[in-house]
Each structure stands twice: as structure tokens, then as C-alpha cells.
């Protein structure tokens, strides 16, 4: 193959997102960008500018293509019929205010994207308030992880108008070419086997030492339905960082402690008493990336977080646990979880496994976004609301993002199995406030 014909495949980590996409709702994530309307000329110029900037992110013009048996994992290929109008839209905010935007975003997250086209969608919501609109961007998790999603947003903000609308034909791989490339990949994997075994050993240690054999049975783990609902809270990132550092912890440590506190209080109201929670914490194997290297490069670690006792002691325990975790290779757990999920998927048992797991209670993803405010086509981005996903029998999860001095936490839940999401959001806000005001351990 010529360099132009090098096969662009999904990675083994990307396959975990495809394997997990068999639940009641798709594995889709994204963000809400709150845009200033000051000096705006209506939605059309913004959508036109975004369409022209798609040249900055080739993945947004590619679709996922299955390959014949024995030819390896699916590939990314240029979508010869790509049309920005199939992905970019505009709607008027039906009721005004952030709550209406969250409802639209939740519906977009729960609506499967077509696999016949590039796996993303964006809607501009006008009339959120007198001086605000919102751009909701949703993409399938196989396209990229959170770090890659930030790279996409920054590229769209920084790009010059570079795409002229030309559509390149999809690269014509023959079955023989794909089979040869797959064989080469397997040979290279064998050469990396010793390093992979060391990483797997570190992953086994990660899962064994920071998690529990089983999480306590609670109403947090029930099969979820197809609908999603969102709740958001914000705080000053510098205040949280300062409070965490004073107590010998990080922002992430403080958030994990607050989440456990909030879950404990909500379950008490449901008539359940739980002293500690197992939280699956997402770790990225990279601090930064570019739109040339998207996909997924992350791992998950189950961390036991105490929910009762003196606040500062609980935070200190979480900080010590997370410090131990950081000494291991980032994402080492994926070397264990990935193959297990692939085997379960091939056996047709993956849906059963994730619907009946009792290893973790919830997920928490924490990303560091841009410290300076972005602009998209001349529109200042006043805030970014992260959009995460839940899968299997996990009824609520949390996505955290710092952006331009504000820490935003979004809770996503199934409204049927977690009807008290607003209360959970309020309890989380109260717990964060108490931890921010607490003194050193």
C-alpha cells in the first residue's frame, strides 16, 4: 500500500465503546457550548462557518466501515456522500433557559446516530436568553474520548475557513489489502507482547488494590431505560483547587469525596444506608492530543470512596488512594477490561454482563479544559457543559470540566431509575461547599 492507502482502523480501546453500544441508549457523549449573541448576525453565518471549518477535523467527514471476516477491526474512511446539512441544524429554544437546553441535549444523547454517516451531530439552539444561544455537539464515543473531544472543539474554534466542499472518494481497499494489514498488525502485537503482559499485570494490580470484589447492592445499580436527563452545577475552579491543596488533595479527590457524600444522602432518603461507594474513575493515557490522533486512550479504575465519618479524614483517604493509583501506568486497567469485554461481546454475553455487574456504583470523568475562553466564528464561548454517558445498570454518572475559571459538573441519569436527580445535584453542591470550607486534615 502507498502511504496514502495506510489503513486507519479503530483501536482495541475504541472497540470497547462499540461493544458497550448494545444497551438501551447509545454510547454517545458531547458538550454544550453557551455562545454569546452579542454582535451575532443570526444562526446562518455561524453554521456556514462551522461547515467550512470541518476541513480542520478529518474525522468529522469520515464514517466507520465494517470489513470482511478475518480482515481486522473496522476502518475509518472518507464519506463520499458527506453533507454538513445532515449534521448541522438549528432550532429555537422551546421555553427559554438552560433547562430547555439540557432537555434537548439529553434527547440528542439518547437518539442513536446513523452509522451510515460520520458519527456526530450538532444543533444550534437560539433564544436561550436575550444574549445567549447554545451549540449542542454530540458524537459517538468510538470517535474519540474526552481529551480528543476538547481537541475537536478547540480546532473548530481556531480553524480558518478551510474546507471548500469537495468530497474525496473513499479509499478502495481490497479484501487482500485489509487481510495483509490485519496480519501485520497481529504480528506487531506479538512483538509487543512482553510489554503488554507487564501492563496487564499493572492493570490487575490496579483493579485488585483500589477496588472491592463487589460493590454494595443499592438502587444505584438497576437496568436503565432509553431516556436520559441532565442536571448541572457550577463553582469557581480556583476556590476548589485552593481548598483541595490546603487539605493535601487534588480537585479530583475533592470531587470524588463530594460525590460519595451526595450519593450517601440521597440513598438515605430512599431508605438505604451505604458507608462507602465504588466509583469508576476515568483516567486518560494522554494529557493532550490533536485532531490527527483521536480515538480512545483511557482506562478506568474502581476506587472505593468512604461516605461517612469526618470530612477531612475521608478526603485524606481518597487522596492517598489516588496518589497510589498515579504511580501505575495510565490506563493499565484497559489491558484487562478490554480483552474481557471483547470475549463477552463475541459470546453474546456482554449486555448481560453490564446489566448485572456489581463492581461499581457510578462513573466520574474529570477533564481540564481551556483556561482561556474560546470563540467560534466570532461568538465568545461563555461556558461549556460536559455531556457524559451511562451504560448497563449504572443509573447515574458525573462528567466534570474546568473551563475559563469555572468548574462545571453534569450529572446524567435515567429518569425512571433515578427520579431524584435534582436532589442529588443539590446534595452534591452542598457537599462541595462543605469540602471547600473545610480545614486541613
JSON list of N, CA and C in Angstrom, two decimals, residues 141 149 272-273 306 359-360:
[
{"chain": "A", "resi": 141, "resn": "UNK", "atom": "N", "xyz": [-18.94, 7.65, 21.14]},
{"chain": "A", "resi": 141, "resn": "UNK", "atom": "CA", "xyz": [-17.71, 7.52, 21.92]},
{"chain": "A", "resi": 141, "resn": "UNK", "atom": "C", "xyz": [-16.59, 6.86, 21.13]},
{"chain": "A", "resi": 149, "resn": "UNK", "atom": "N", "xyz": [-12.25, 15.03, 22.35]},
{"chain": "A", "resi": 149, "resn": "UNK", "atom": "CA", "xyz": [-13.37, 15.92, 22.12]},
{"chain": "A", "resi": 149, "resn": "UNK", "atom": "C", "xyz": [-13.01, 17.37, 22.34]},
{"chain": "A", "resi": 272, "resn": "UNK", "atom": "N", "xyz": [-31.95, 3.63, 52.25]},
{"chain": "A", "resi": 272, "resn": "UNK", "atom": "CA", "xyz": [-30.79, 2.75, 52.15]},
{"chain": "A", "resi": 272, "resn": "UNK", "atom": "C", "xyz": [-29.60, 3.40, 52.86]},
{"chain": "A", "resi": 273, "resn": "UNK", "atom": "N", "xyz": [-28.84, 2.59, 53.58]},
{"chain": "A", "resi": 273, "resn": "UNK", "atom": "CA", "xyz": [-27.66, 3.10, 54.28]},
{"chain": "A", "resi": 273, "resn": "UNK", "atom": "C", "xyz": [-26.41, 2.45, 53.67]},
{"chain": "A", "resi": 306, "resn": "UNK", "atom": "N", "xyz": [-15.00, 6.46, 50.86]},
{"chain": "A", "resi": 306, "resn": "UNK", "atom": "CA", "xyz": [-15.84, 6.46, 52.06]},
{"chain": "A", "resi": 306, "resn": "UNK", "atom": "C", "xyz": [-16.86, 7.60, 52.01]},
{"chain": "A", "resi": 359, "resn": "UNK", "atom": "N", "xyz": [-19.75, -4.28, 40.31]},
{"chain": "A", "resi": 359, "resn": "UNK", "atom": "CA", "xyz": [-18.38, -3.88, 40.60]},
{"chain": "A", "resi": 359, "resn": "UNK", "atom": "C", "xyz": [-18.28, -2.41, 40.96]},
{"chain": "A", "resi": 360, "resn": "UNK", "atom": "N", "xyz": [-19.10, -1.57, 40.33]},
{"chain": "A", "resi": 360, "resn": "UNK", "atom": "CA", "xyz": [-19.05, -0.13, 40.58]},
{"chain": "A", "resi": 360, "resn": "UNK", "atom": "C", "xyz": [-20.47, 0.42, 40.72]}
]
